[in-house]
Coordinates of C-alpha atoms in Angstrom, one line a residue:
Chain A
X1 CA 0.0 0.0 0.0
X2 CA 1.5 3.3 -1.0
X3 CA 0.8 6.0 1.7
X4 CA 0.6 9.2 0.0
X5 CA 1.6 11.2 3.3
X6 CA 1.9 15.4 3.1
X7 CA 3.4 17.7 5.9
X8 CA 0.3 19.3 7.3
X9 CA 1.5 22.3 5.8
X10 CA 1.8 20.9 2.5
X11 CA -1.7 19.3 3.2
X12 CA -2.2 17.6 0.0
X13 CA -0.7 15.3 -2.7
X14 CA -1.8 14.0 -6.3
X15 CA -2.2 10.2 -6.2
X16 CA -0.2 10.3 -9.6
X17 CA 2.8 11.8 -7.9
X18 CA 5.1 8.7 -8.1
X19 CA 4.8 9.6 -12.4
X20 CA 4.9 13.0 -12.1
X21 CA 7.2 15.7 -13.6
X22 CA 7.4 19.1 -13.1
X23 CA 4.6 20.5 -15.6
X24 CA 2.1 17.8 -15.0
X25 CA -0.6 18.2 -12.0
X26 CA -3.5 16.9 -11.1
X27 CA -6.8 18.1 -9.3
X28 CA -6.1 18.7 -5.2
X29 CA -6.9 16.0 -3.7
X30 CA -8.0 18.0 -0.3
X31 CA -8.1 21.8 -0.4
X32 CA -9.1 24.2 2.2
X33 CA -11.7 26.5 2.8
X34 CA -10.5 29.7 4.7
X35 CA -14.5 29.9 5.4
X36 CA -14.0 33.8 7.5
X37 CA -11.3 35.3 8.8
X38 CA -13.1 36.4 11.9
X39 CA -11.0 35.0 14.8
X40 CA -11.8 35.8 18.6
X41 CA -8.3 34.2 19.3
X42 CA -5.2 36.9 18.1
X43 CA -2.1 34.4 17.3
X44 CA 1.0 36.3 16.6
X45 CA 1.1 33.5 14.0
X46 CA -1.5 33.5 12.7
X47 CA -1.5 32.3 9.1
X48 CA -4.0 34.4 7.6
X49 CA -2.3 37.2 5.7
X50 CA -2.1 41.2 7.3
X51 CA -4.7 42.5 5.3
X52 CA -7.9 40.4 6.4
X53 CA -10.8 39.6 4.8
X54 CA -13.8 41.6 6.6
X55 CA -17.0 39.5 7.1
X56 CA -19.0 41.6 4.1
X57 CA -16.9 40.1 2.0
X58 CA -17.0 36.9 3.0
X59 CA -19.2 34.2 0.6
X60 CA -22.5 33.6 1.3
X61 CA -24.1 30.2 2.5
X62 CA -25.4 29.6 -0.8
X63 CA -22.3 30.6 -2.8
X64 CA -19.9 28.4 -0.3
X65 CA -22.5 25.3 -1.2
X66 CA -21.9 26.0 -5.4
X67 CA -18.3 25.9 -4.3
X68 CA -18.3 23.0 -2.6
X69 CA -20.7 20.8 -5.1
X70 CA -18.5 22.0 -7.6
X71 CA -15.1 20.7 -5.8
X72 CA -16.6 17.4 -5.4
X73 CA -17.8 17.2 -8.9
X74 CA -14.2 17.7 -10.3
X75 CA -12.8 14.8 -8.1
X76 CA -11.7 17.0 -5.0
X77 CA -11.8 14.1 -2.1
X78 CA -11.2 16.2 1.4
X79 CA -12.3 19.2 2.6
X80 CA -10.9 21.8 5.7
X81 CA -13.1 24.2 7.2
X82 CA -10.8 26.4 8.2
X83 CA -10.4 30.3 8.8
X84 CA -10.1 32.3 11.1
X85 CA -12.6 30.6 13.2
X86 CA -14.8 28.6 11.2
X87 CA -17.2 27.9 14.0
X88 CA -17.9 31.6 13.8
X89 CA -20.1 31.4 10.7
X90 CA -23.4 30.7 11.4
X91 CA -24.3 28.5 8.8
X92 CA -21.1 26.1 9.4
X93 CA -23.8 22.8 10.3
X94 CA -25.3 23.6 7.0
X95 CA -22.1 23.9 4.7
X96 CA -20.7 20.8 6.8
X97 CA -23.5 18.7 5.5
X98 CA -23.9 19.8 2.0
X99 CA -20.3 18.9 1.8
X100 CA -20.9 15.4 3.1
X101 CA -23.8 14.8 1.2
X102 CA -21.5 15.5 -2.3
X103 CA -19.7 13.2 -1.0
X104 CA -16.6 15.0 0.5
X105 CA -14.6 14.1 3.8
X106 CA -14.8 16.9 5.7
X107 CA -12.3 18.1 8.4
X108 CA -13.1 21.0 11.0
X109 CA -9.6 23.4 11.6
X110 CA -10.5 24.9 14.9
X111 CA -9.3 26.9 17.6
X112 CA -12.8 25.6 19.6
X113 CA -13.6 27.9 21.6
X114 CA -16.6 28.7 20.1
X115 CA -18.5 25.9 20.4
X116 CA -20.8 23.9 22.4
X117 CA -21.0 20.5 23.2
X118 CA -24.6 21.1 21.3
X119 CA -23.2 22.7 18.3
X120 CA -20.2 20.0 17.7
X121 CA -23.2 17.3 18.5
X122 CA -24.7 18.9 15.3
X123 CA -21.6 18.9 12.9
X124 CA -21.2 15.5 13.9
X125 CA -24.6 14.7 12.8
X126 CA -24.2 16.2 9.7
X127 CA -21.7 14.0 8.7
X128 CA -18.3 15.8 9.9
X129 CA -14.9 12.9 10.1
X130 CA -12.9 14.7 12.0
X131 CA -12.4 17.2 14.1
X132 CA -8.5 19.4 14.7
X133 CA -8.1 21.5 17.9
X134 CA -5.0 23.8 18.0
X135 CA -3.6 24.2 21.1
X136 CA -1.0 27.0 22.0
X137 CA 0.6 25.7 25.6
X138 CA 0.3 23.3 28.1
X139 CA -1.2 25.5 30.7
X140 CA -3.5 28.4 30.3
X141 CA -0.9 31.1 32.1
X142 CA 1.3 30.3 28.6
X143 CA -1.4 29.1 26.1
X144 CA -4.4 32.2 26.7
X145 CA -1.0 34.9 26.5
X146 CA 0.0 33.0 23.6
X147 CA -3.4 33.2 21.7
X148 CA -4.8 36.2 23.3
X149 CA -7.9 35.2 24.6
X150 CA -8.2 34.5 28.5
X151 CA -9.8 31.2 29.0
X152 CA -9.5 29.8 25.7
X153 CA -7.3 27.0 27.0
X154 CA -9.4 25.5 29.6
X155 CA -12.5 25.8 26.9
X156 CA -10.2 24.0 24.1
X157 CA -9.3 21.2 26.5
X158 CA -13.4 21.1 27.5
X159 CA -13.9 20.6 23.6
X160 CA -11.7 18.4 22.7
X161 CA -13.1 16.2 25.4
X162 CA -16.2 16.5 23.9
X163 CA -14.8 15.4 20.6
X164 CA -13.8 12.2 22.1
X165 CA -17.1 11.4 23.8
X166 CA -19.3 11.9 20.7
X167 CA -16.4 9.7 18.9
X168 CA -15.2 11.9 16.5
X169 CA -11.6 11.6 15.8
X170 CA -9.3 14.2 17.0
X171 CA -6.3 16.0 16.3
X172 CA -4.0 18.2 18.2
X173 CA -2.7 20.9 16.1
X174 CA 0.3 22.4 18.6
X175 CA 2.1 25.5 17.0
X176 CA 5.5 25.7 18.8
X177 CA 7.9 28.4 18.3
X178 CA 10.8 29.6 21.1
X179 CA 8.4 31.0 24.1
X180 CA 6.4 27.2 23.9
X181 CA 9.2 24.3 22.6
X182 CA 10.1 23.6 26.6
X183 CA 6.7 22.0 26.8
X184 CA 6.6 20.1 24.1
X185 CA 6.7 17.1 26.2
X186 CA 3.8 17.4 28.3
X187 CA 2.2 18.7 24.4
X188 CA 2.8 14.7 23.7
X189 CA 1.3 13.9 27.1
X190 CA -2.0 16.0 26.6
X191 CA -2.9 14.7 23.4
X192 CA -2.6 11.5 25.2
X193 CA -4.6 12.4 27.8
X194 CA -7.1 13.6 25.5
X195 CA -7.4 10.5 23.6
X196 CA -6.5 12.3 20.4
X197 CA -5.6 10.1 17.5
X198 CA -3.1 12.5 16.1
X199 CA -0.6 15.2 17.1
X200 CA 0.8 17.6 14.5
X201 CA 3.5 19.5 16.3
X202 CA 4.0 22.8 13.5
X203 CA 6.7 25.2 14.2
X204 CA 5.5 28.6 13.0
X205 CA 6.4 29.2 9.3
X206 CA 7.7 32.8 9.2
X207 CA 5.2 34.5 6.7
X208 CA 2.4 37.4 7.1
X209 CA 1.8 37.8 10.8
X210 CA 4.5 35.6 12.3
X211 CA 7.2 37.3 10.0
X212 CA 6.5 40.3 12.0
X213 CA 6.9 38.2 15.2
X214 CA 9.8 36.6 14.3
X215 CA 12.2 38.0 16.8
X216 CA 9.5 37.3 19.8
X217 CA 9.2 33.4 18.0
X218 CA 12.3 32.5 16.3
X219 CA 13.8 29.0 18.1
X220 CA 17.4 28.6 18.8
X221 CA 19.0 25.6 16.9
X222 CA 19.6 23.9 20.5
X223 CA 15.7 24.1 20.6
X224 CA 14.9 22.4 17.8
X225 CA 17.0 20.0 17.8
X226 CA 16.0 18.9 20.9
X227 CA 12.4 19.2 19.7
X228 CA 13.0 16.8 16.8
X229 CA 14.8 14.3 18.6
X230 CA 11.7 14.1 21.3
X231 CA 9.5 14.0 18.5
X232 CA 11.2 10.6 16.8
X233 CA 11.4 8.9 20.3
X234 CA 7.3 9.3 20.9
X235 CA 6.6 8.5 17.1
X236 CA 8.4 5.3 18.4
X237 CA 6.9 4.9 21.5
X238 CA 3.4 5.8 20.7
X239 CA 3.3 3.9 17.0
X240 CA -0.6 2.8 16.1
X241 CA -1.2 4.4 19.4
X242 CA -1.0 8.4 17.9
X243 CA 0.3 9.8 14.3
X244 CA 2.7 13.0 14.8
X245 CA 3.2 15.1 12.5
X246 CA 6.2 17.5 12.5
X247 CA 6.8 20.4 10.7
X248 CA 9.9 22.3 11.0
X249 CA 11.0 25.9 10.3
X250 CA 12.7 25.6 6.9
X251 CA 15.4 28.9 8.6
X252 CA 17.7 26.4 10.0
X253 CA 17.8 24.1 7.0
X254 CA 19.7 23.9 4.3
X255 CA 17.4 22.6 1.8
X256 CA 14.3 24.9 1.4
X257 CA 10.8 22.7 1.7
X258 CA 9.1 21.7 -1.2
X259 CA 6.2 24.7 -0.1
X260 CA 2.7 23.4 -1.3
X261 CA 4.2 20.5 -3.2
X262 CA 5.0 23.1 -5.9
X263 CA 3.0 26.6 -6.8
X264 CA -0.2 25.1 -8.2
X265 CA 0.7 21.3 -8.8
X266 CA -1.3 20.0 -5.4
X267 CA -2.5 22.4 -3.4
X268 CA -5.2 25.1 -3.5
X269 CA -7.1 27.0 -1.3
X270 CA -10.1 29.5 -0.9
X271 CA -10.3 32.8 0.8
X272 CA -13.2 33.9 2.7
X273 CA -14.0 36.2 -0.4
X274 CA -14.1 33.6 -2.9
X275 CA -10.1 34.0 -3.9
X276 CA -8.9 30.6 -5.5
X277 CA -5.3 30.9 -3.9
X278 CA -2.2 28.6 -4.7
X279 CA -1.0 29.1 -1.5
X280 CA -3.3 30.7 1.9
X281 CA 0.1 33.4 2.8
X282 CA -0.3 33.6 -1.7
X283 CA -1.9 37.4 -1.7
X284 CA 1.0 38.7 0.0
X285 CA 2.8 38.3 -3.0
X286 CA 1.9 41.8 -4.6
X287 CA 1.5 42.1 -8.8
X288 CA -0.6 38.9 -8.8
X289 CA -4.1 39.0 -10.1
X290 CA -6.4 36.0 -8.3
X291 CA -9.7 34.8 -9.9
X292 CA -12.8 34.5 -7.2
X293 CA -15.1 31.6 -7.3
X294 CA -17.6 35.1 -7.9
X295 CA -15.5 35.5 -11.4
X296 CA -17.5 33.7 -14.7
X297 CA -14.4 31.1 -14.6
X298 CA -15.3 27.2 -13.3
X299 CA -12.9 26.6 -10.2
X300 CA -10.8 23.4 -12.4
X301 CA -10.8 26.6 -15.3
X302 CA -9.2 28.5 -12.3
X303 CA -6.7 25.9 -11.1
X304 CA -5.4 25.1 -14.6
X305 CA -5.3 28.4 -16.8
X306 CA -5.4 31.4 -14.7
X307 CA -2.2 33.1 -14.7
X308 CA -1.5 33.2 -11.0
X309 CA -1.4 29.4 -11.0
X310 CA 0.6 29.4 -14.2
X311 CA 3.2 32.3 -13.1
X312 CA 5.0 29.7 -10.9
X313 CA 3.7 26.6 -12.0
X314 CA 6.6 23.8 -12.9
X315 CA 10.0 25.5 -13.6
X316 CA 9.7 27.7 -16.5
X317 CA 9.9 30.7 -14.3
X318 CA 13.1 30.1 -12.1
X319 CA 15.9 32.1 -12.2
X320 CA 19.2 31.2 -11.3
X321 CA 20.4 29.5 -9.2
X322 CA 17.4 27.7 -8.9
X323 CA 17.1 27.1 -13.0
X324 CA 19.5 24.8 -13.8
X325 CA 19.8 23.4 -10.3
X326 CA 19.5 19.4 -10.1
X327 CA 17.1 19.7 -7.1
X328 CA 14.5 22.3 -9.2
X329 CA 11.8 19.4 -9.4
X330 CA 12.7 17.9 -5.7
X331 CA 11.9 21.5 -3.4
X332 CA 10.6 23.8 -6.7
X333 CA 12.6 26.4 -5.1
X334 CA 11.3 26.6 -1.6
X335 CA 8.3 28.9 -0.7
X336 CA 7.5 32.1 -3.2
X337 CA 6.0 34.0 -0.4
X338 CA 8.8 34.0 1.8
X339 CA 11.2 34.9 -1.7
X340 CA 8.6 37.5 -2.1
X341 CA 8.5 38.9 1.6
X342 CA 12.5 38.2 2.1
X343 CA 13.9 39.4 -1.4
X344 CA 11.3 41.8 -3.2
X345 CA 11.0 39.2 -5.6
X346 CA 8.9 35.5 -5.8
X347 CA 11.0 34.6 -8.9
X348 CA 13.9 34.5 -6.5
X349 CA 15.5 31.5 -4.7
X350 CA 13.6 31.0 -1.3
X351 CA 16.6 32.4 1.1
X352 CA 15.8 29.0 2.9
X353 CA 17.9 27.7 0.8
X354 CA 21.5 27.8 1.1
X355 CA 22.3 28.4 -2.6
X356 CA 20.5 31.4 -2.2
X357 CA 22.6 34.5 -1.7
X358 CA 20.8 35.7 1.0
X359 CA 20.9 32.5 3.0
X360 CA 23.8 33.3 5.0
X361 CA 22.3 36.8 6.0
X362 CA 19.0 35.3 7.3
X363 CA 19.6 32.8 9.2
X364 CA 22.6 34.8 11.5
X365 CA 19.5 37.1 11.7
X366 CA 17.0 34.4 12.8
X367 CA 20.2 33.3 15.1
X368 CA 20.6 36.6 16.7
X369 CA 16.5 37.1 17.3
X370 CA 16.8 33.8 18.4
X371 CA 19.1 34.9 21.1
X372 CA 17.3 37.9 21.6
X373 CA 15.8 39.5 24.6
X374 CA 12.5 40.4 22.9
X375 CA 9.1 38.5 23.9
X376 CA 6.2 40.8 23.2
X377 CA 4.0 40.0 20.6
X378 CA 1.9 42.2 18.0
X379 CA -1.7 40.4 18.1
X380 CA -3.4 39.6 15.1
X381 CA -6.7 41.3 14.1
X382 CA -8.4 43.3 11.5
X383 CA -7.2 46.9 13.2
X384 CA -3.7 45.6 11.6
X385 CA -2.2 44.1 14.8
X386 CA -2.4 45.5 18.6
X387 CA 1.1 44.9 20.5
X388 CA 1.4 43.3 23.8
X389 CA 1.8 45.4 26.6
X390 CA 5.0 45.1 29.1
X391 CA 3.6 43.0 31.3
X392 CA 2.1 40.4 29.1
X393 CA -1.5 41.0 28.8
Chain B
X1 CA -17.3 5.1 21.9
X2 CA -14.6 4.6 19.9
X3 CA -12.9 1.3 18.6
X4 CA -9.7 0.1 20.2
X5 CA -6.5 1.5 19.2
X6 CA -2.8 0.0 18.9
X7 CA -4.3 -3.5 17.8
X8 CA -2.3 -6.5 17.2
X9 CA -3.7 -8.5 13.9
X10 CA -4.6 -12.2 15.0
X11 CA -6.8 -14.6 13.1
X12 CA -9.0 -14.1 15.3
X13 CA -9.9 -10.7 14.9
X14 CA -12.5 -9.0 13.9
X15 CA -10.8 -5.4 12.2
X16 CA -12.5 -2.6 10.9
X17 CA -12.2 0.9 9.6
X18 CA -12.3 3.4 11.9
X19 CA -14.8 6.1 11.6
X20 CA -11.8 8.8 10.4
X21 CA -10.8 6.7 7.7
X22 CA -13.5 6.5 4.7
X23 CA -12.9 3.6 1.8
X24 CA -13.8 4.9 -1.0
X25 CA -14.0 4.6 -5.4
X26 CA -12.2 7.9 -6.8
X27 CA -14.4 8.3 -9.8
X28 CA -12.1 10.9 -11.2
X29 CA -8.9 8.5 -11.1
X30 CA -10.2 5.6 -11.4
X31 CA -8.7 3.7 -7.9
X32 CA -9.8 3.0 -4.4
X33 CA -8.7 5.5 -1.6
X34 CA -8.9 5.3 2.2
X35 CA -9.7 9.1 3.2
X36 CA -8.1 9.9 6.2
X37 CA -7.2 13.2 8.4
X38 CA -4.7 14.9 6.5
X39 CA -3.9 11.7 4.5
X40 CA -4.7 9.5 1.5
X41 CA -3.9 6.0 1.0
X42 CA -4.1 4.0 -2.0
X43 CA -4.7 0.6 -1.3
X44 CA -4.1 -2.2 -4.0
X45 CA -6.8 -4.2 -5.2
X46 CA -5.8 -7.3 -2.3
X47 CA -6.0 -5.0 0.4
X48 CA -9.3 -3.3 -0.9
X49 CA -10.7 -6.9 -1.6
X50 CA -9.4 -7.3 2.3
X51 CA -10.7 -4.6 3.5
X52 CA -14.3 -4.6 1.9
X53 CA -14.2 -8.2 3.2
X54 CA -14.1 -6.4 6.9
X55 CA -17.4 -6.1 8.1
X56 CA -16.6 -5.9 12.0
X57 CA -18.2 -9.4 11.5
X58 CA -15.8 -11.9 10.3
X59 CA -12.7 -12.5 11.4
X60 CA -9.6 -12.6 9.8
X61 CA -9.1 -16.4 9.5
X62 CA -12.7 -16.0 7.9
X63 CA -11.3 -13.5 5.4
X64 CA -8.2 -15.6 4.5
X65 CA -10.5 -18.9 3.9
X66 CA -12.3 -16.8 1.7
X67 CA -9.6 -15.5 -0.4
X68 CA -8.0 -19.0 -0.3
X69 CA -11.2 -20.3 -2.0
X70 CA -12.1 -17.6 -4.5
X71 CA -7.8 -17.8 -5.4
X72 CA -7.5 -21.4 -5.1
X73 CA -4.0 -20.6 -3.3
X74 CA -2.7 -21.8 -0.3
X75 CA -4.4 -20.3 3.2
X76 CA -1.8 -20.2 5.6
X77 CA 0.1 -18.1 3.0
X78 CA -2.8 -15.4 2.5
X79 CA -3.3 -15.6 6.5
X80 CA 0.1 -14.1 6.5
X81 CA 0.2 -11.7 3.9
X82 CA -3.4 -10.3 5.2
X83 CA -2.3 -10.1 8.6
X84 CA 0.3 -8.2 7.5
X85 CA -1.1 -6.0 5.5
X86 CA -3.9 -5.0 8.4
X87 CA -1.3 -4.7 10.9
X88 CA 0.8 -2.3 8.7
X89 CA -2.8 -0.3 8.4
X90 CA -3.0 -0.6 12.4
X91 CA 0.0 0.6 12.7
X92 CA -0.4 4.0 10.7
X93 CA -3.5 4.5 12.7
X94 CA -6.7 3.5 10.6
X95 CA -7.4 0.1 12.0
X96 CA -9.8 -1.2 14.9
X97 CA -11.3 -4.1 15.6
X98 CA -14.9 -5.4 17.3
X99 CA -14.2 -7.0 21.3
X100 CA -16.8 -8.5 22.7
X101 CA -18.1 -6.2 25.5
X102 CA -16.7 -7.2 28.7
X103 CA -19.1 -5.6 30.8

């Protein structure tokens, strides 16, 4: 049995990847739906991009059903309801539903603090498989700083209890960066104790909102090495008993990470206001034109002709070093958003790799923040970020 | 509640899918695909035979006598290769089985 497996990150693969090349690609398998990005939690992280979708933008019920008929039709398999807060739309029961009944496997991407036991009772009703709670400490002193939000922990650890008891599979999503990475340990032990069947332990990627949080985030190397090397003795320890995950920040590598599987070969995603993205951090990259789901265009129309998807698509576009390099259809030259937010240019080489010039230069920088004295974080939210006063609240 | 997890494969037991992982024909390529969080498998045509055969009801000595009849092939050697093969499943996750309740 082949196990075609994808970083969380990378959420998605093409079953035909063992025969493909760099200009072939398939329909996503999975793709996620950034359903609002109305959040009561304010991650410094947070993967939505600076410049937020307001909620009068947002699709309605009826266009988010046409999208999601229309995604099963054209051999999509998985679905994420993800945001923001997804539970935050009113009609989330509904869309969960109308997904199941086309036939898609639907996943909830939550922060959970939302719901109620009644509410999750309801999306399980309507068919939802499983259910992914992010978690942002061990205790709620860290965790509720972390995210923002004072009593968010203790709720999310209420939910995910929940989960269990109305046997819907659950995941722990924990994001770890510098301030967090000490408790990865009793991380491993809660998503035990919570009966979760799978742990995805994601260092922050340093795009949008965490890229301004980078000094405050940033791990030392000591960290994460220690970090992976707990993470390969539980995957040990805990095999058939919980799945990890593990994501690492691509700063300290010397390889960049093959970012989405390649722009537009496996992965797409769809913003609150109907944007068919290549990438969710992808409208940070400034010059590119994205067709909505609102546009005339079907969304397979989207995926395989607009020019967004075709700018970066396979390796046409690469510049040195990255165009005659023998690893161009192993890593597709890292991440175009962080070329684009690191070098002024997406075209570039991802400094994340160390063939890029500017490797050298970023990662004594992430070193030095990584050293660094600074702690505060600048909250995520639509008013463009709030930061954290001195003494932590 | 939920099935058992961390499962060892015996003739004697009685696997299923778990409720996260869906089997399922992909009409648009043509294969069989167990939907999972975050993952797809593709699982050849013996282990979807296997796995269709699964109904929480039979046991796996019951699946390979089946197999060894419909194949004309040796049992023992299909006992192996579909404990195996479920074990391998159990161990990435997507495997439980049917106990008799002890209560």
């Amino acid at each position: 049995m082949s196990d075609v497996t994808i970083p969380p990150s990378d959420s998605l693969a093409v079953l035909e990847k063992q025969r493909s090349t760099a200009e072939t690609f398939g329909i996503p398998l999975a793709v996620l739906l950034e359903i609002t990005h109305r959040c009561p939690l304010q991650c410094p992280y947070c993967s939505n991009p600076v410049e937020l979708d307001r909620s009068g933008k947002e699709l309605t019920t009826d266009e988010w059903k046409k999208v999601l008929s229309e995604l099963a039709e054209i051999g999509v398999l998985q679905v994420h309801f993800s945001g923001g807060e997804p539970t935050a739309r009113k009609d989330l029961v509904e869309l969960v539903k109308h997904a199941s009944d086309a036939g898609l496997y639907t996943n909830l991407i939550t922060s959970a603090v939302l719901l109620t036991r009644e509410r999750l009772s309801d999306l399980a009703d309507a068919g939802l498989c499983h259910v992914q709670i992010s978690f942002q400490g061990i205790e709620e002193g860290l965790a509720d700083r972390v995210a923002g939000y004072k009593g968010g922990h203790r709720k999310k650890l209420e939910v995910a209890k929940w989960t269990r008891e109305l046997d819907l599979p659950l995941t722990v999503n924990a994001v770890m960066h510098r301030q967090n990475l000490h408790q990865l340990p009793d991380i491993i032990q809660m998503a035990l104790d919570l009966d979760a069947d799978r742990l995805e332990v994601a260092n922050v990627q340093y795009y949008g909102w965490a890229l301004k949080n980078r000094a405050a985030l940033m791990p030392t190397v000591a960290q994460l090495e220690e970090c992976t090397g707990i993470v390969e003795t539980a995957r040990e320890r805990l095999k058939g008993r919980l799945t990890i995950d593990y994501v690492v920040p691509d700063y300290y590598a010397l390889r960049p990470k093959k970012c989405m599987g390649g722009w537009g070969r496996q992965f797409f995603n769809i913003s609150p206001a109907g944007k068919v993205l290549p990438c969710h951090a992808a409208e940070s990259i400034t010059g590119l034109d994205f067709e909505s789901v609102r546009s005339n265009h079907s969304i397979a129309w989207i995926w395989q002709n607009s020019d967004a998807f075709n700018r970066y698509r396979g390796t046409g576009w690469m510049k040195e070093p990255c165009k005659t390099c023998e690893f161009r259809e192993i890593d597709f030259g890292g991440c175009r958003c962080q070329a684009f937010a690191l070098t002024g240019d997406a075209a570039n080489t991802d400094p994340a790799c160390a063939l890029s010039p500017l490797h050298e230069t970023i990662f004594k920088q992430a070193e030095a923040e990584a050293a660094g004295e600074t702690s505060r974080f600048l909250y995520r939210n639509f008013a463009g970020g709030t930061l954290e006063s001195e003494n932590g609240t | 509640m939920a099935g058992p997890r961390n499962i060892s494969v015996s003739g004697a037991s009685r696997p299923v899918l778990p409720r996260h992982a869906k089997l399922r024909y992909d009409e648009t390529r043509k294969v069989w695909v167990i939907l999972a969080p975050e993952r797809v498998l593709a699982p050849d045509e013996i282990a979807v035979e296997v796995l269709q055969l699964c109904n929480g009801e039979r046991n796996v000595g019951d699946v390979a006598d089946q197999l060894a009849a419909k194949y004309a092939a040796p049992r023992e050697a299909i006992l192996v290769d579909v404990i195996a093969m479920l074990q391998d499943l159990a161990d990435k996750g997507f495997l439980t089985e049917i106990r008799e309740k002890t209560s």
